[in-house]
PDB file of C-alpha atoms and ligand atoms in Angstrom:
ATOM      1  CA  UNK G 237     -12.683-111.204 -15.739  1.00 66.00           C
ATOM      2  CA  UNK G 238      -9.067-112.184 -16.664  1.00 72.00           C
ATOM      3  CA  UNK G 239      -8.755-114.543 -19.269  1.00 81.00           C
ATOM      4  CA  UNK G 240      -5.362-117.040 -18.756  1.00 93.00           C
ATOM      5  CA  UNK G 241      -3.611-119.122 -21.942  1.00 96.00           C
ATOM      6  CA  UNK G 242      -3.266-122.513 -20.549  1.00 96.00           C
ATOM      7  CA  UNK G 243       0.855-121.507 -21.220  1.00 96.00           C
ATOM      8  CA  UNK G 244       1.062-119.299 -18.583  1.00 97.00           C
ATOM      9  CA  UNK G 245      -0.630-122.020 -15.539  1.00 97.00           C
ATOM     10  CA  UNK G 246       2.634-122.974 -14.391  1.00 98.00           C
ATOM     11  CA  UNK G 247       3.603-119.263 -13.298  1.00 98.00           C
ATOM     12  CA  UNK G 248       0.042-118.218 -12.799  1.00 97.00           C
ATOM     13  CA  UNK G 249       1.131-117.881  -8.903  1.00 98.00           C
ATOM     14  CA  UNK G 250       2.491-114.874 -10.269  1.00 98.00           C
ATOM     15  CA  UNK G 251      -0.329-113.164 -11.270  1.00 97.00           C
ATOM     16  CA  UNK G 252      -1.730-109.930  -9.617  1.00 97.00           C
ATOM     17  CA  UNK G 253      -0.508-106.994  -7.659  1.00 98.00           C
ATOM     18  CA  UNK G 254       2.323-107.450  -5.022  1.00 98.00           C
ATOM     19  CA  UNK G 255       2.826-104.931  -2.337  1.00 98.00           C
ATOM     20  CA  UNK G 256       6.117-105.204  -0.445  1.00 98.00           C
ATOM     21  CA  UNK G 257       6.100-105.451   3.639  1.00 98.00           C
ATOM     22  CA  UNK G 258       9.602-105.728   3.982  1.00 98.00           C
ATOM     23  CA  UNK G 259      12.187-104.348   1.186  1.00 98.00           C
ATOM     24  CA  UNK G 260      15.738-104.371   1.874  1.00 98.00           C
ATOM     25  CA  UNK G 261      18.802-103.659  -0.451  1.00 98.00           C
ATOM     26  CA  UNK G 262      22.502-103.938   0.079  1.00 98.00           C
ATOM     27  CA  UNK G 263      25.699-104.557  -1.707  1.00 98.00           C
ATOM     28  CA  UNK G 264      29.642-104.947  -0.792  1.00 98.00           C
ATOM     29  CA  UNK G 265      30.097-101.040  -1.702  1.00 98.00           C
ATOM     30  CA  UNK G 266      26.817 -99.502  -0.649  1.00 98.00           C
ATOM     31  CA  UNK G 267      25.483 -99.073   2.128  1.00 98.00           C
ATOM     32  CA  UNK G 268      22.602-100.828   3.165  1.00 98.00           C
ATOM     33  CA  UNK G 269      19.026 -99.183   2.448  1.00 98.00           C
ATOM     34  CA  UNK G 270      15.410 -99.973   2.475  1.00 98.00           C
ATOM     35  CA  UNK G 271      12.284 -99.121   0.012  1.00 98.00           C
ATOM     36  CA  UNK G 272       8.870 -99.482  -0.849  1.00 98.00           C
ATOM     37  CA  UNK G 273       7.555-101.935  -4.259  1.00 98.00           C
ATOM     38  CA  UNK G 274       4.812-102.356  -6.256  1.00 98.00           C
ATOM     39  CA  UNK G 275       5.326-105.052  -7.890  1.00 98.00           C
ATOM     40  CA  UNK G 276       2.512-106.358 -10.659  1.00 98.00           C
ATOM     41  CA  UNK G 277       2.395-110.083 -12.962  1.00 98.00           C
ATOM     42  CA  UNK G 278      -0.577-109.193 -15.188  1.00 97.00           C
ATOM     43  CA  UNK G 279      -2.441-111.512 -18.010  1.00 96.00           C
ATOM     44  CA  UNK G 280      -3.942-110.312 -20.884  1.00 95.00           C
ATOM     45  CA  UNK G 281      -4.998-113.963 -22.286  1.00 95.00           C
ATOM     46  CA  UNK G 282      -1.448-113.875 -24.168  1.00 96.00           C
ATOM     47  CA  UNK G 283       1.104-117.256 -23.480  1.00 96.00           C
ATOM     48  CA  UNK G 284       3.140-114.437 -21.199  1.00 97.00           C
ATOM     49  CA  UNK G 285       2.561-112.179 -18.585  1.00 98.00           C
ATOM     50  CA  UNK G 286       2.883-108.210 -18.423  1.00 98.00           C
ATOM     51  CA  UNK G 287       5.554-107.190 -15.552  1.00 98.00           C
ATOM     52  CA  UNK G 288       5.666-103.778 -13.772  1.00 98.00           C
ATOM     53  CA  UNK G 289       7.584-103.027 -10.417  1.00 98.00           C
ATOM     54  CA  UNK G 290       7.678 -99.178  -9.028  1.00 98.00           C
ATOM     55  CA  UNK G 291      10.072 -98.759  -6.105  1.00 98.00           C
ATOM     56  CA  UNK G 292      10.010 -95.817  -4.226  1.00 98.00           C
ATOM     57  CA  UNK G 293      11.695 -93.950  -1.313  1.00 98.00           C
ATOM     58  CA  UNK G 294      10.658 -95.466   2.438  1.00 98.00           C
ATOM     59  CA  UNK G 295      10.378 -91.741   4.121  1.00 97.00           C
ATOM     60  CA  UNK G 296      10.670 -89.284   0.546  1.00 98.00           C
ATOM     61  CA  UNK G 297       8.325 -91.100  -1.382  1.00 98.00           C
ATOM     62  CA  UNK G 298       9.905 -90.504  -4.633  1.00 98.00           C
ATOM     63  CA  UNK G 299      10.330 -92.698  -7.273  1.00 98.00           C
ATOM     64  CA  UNK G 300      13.635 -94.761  -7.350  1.00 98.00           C
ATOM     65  CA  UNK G 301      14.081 -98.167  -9.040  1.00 98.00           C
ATOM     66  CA  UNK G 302      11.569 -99.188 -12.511  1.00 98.00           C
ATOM     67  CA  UNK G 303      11.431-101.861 -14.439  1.00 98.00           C
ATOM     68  CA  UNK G 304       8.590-103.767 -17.062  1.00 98.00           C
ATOM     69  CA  UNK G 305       8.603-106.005 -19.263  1.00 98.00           C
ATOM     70  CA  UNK G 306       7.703-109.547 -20.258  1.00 99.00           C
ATOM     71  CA  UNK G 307       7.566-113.096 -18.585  1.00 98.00           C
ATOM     72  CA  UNK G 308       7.414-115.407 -21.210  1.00 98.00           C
ATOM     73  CA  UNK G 309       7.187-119.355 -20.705  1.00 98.00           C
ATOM     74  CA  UNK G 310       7.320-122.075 -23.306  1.00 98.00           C
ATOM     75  CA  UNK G 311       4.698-124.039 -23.587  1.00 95.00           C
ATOM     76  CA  UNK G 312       4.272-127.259 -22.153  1.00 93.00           C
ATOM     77  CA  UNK G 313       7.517-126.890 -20.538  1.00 96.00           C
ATOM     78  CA  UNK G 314       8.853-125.121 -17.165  1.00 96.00           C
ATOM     79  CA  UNK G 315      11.863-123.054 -19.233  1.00 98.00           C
ATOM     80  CA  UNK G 316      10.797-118.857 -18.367  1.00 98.00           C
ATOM     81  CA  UNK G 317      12.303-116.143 -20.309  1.00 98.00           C
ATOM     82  CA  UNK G 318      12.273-112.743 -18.367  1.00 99.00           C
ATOM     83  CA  UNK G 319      12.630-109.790 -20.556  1.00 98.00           C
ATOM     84  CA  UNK G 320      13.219-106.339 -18.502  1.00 98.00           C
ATOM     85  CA  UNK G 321      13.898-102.977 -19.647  1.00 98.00           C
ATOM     86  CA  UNK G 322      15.135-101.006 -15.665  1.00 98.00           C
ATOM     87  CA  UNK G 323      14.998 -96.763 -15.943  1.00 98.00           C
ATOM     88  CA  UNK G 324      19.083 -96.292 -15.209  1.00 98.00           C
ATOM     89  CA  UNK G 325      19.400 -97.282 -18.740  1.00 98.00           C
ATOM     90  CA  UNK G 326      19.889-101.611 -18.441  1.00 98.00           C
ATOM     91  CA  UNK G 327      18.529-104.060 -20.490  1.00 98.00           C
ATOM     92  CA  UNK G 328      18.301-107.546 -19.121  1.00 98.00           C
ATOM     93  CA  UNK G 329      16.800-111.251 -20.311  1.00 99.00           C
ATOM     94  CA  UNK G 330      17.033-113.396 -17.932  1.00 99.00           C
ATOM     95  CA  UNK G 331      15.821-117.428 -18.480  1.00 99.00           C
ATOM     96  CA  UNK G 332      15.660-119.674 -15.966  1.00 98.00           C
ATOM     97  CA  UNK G 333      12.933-122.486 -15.004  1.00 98.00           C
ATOM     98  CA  UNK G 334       9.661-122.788 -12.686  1.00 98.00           C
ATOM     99  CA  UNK G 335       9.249-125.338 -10.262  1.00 98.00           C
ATOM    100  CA  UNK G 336       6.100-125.418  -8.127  1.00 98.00           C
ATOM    101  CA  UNK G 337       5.785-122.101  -6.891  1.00 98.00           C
ATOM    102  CA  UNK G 338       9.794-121.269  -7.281  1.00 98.00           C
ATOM    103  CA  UNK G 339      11.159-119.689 -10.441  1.00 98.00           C
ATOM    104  CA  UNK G 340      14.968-119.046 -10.817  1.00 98.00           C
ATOM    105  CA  UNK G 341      16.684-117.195 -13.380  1.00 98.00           C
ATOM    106  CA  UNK G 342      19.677-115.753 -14.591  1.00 98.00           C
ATOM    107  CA  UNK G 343      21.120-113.514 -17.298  1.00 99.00           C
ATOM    108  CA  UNK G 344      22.205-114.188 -20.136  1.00 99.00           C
ATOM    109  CA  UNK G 345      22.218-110.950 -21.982  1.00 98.00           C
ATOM    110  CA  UNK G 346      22.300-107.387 -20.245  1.00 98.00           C
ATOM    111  CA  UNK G 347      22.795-104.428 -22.524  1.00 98.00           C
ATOM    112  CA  UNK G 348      23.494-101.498 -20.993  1.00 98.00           C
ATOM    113  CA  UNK G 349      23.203 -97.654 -23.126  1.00 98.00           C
ATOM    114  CA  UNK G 350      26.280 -95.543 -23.821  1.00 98.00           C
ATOM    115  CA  UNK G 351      25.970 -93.143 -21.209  1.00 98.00           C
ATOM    116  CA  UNK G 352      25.061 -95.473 -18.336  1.00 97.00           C
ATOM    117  CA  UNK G 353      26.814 -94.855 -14.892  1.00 95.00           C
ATOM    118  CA  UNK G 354      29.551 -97.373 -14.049  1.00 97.00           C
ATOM    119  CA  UNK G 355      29.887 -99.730 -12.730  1.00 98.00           C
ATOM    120  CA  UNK G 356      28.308-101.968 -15.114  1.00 98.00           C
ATOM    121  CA  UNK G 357      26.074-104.940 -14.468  1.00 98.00           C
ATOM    122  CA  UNK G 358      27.498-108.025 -15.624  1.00 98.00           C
ATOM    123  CA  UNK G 359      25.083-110.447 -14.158  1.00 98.00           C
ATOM    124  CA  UNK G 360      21.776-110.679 -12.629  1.00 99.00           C
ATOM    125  CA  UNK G 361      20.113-113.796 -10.857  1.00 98.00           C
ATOM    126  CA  UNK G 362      16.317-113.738  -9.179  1.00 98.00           C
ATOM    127  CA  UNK G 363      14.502-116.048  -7.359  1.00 98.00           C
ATOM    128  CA  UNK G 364      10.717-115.752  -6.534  1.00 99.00           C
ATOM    129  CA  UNK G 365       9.265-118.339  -3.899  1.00 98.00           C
ATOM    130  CA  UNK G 366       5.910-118.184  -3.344  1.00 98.00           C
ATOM    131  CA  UNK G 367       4.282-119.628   0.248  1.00 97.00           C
ATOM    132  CA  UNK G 368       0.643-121.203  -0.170  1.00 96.00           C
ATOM    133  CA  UNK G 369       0.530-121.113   3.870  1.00 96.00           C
ATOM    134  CA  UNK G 370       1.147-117.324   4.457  1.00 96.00           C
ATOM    135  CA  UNK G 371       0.351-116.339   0.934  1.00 97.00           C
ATOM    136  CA  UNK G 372       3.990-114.468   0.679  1.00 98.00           C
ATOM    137  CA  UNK G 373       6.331-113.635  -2.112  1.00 98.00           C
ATOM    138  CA  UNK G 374       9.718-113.654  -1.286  1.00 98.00           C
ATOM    139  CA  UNK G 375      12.225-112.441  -4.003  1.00 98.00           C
ATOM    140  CA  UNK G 376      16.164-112.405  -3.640  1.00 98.00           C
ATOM    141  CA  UNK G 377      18.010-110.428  -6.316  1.00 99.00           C
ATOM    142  CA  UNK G 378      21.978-111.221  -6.874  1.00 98.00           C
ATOM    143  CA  UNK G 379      23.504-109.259  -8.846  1.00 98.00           C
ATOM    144  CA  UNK G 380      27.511-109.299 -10.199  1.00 98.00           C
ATOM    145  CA  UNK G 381      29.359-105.326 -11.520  1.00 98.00           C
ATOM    146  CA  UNK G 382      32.634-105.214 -13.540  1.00 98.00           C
ATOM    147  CA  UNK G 383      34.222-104.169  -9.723  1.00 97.00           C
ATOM    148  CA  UNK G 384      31.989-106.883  -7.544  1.00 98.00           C
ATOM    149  CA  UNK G 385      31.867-110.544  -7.894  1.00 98.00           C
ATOM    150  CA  UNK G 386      28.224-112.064  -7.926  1.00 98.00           C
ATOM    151  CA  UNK G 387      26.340-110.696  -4.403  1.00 98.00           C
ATOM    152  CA  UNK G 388      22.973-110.276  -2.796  1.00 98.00           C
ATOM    153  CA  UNK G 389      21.401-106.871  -3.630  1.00 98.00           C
ATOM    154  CA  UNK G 390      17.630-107.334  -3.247  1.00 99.00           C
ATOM    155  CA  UNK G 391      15.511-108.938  -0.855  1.00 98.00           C
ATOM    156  CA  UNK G 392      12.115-108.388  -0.232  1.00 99.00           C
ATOM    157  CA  UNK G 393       8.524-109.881   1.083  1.00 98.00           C
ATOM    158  CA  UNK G 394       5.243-108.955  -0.817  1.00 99.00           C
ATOM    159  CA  UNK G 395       1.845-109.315  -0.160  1.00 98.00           C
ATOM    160  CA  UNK G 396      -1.175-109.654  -2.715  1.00 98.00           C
ATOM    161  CA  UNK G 397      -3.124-106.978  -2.886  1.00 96.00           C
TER     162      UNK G 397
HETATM  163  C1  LIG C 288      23.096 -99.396  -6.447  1.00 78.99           C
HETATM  164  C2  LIG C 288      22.020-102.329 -10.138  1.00 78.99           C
HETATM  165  C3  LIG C 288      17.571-102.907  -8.382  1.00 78.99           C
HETATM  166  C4  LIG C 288      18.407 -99.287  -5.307  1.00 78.99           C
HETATM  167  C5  LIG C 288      23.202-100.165  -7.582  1.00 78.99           C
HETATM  168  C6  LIG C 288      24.395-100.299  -8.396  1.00 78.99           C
HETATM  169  C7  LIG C 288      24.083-101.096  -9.434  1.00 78.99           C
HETATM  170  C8  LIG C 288      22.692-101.495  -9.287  1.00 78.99           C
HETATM  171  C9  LIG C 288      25.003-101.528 -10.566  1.00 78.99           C
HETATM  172  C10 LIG C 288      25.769 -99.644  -8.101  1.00 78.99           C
HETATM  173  C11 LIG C 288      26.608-100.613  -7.299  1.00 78.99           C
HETATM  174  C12 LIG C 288      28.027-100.120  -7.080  1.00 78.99           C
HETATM  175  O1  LIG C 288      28.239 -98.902  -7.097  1.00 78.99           O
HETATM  176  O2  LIG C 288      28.918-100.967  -6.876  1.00 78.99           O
HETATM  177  C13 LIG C 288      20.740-102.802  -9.930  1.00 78.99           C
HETATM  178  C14 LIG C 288      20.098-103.845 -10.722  1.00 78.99           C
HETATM  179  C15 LIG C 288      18.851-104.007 -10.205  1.00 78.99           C
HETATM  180  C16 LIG C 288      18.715-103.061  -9.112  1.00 78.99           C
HETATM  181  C17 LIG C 288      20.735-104.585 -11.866  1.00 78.99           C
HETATM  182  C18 LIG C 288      17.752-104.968 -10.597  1.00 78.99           C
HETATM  183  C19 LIG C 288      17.991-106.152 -11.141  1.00 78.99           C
HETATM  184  C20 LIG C 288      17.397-101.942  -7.431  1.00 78.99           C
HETATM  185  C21 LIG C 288      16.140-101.669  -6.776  1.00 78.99           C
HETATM  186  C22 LIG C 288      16.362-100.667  -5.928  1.00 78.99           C
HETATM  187  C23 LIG C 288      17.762-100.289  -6.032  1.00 78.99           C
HETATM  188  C24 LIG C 288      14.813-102.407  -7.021  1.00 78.99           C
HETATM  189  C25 LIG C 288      15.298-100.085  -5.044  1.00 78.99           C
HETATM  190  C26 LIG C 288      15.193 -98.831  -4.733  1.00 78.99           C
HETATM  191  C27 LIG C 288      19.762 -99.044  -5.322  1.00 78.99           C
HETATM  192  C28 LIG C 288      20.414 -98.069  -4.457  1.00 78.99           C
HETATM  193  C29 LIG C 288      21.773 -98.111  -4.764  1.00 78.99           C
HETATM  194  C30 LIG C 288      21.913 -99.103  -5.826  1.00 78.99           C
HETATM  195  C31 LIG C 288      19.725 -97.177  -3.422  1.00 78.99           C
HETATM  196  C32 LIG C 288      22.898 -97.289  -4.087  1.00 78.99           C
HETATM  197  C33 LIG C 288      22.913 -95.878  -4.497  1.00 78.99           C
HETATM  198  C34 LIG C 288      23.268 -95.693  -5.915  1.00 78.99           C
HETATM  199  O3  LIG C 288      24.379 -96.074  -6.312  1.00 78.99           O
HETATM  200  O4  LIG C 288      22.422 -95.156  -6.681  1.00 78.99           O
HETATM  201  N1  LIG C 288      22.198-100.909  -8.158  1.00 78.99           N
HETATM  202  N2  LIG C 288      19.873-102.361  -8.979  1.00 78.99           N
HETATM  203  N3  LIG C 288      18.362-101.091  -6.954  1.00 78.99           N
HETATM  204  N4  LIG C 288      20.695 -99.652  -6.110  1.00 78.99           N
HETATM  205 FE1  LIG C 288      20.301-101.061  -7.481  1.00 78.99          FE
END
């Protein structure tokens, strides 16, 4: 049975596995493509929650987009700290608040290793709605490069599995 720290209630809408049904990416100078998520929110009885998402090719299969990390929230208050570490060699924290069952955030520090491919990501902003009625997750990832001003990359649906 999983044990929650009162912290975490706030974002415990979060918590459990998240299969996408609808993934879509895009950006001014790709073109547009689709993928597959796992996404998971998991509580160990810690004030913060565990964070996994494994993207993979739609038709291929093969791995494409990772990222963990942390979801941290302080408690007693609706301020979120996302920590990520993504596998093309990005660091990101993003903070932000939760309201109901919407969390925003934003960067404000991305760090980015000495051989990473350029452009370079110079912002990031997420939002995660959850609806009660349908029992979706919607996501929507913006995201700004050192050549592109602040635009949508991500957008996907999830279901609990
Ligand atoms: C392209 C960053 C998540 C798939 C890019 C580019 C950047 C980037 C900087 C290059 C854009 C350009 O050339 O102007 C990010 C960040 C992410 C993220 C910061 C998360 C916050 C994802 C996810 C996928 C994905 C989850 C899912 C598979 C792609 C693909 C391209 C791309 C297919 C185009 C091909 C390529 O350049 O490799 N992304 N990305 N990205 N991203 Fe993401």
């Amino acid at each position: 049975p999983v044990q929650f720290h009162p912290a975490v209630e706030p974002i415990r809408w979060l918590v459990g596995k998240w299969k996408s049904t609808k993934a879509v990416g895009d950006f001014p100078t790709i073109k547009p493509f689709t993928y597959n998520e796992e996404m998971e929110f998991e509580s160990l009885g810690q004030p913060l929650l565990n964070y996994q998402s494994k993207t993979c090719h739609p038709v291929a299969n093969n791995p494409m987009h990772l990222e963990s990390g942390f979801l941290r929230i302080n408690p007693g208050t609706s301020n979120v700290a996302f920590m990520v570490s993504h596998n093309f060699g990005l660091v990101s924290l993003e903070e932000g608040t939760v309201v109901d069952n919407n969390l925003n955030l934003k960067s404000t520090h991305i760090g980015r290793m000495s051989f990473a491919k350029d452009p370079a990501v110079t912002e990031i902003a997420r939002s995660f709605v959850y609806s009660p009625n349908d029992k979706k997750l919607h996501i929507t990832v913006l995201m700004a490069t050192s050549n592109t001003e602040l635009h949508q990359h991500l957008v996907v649906e999830y279901e609990k599995l």
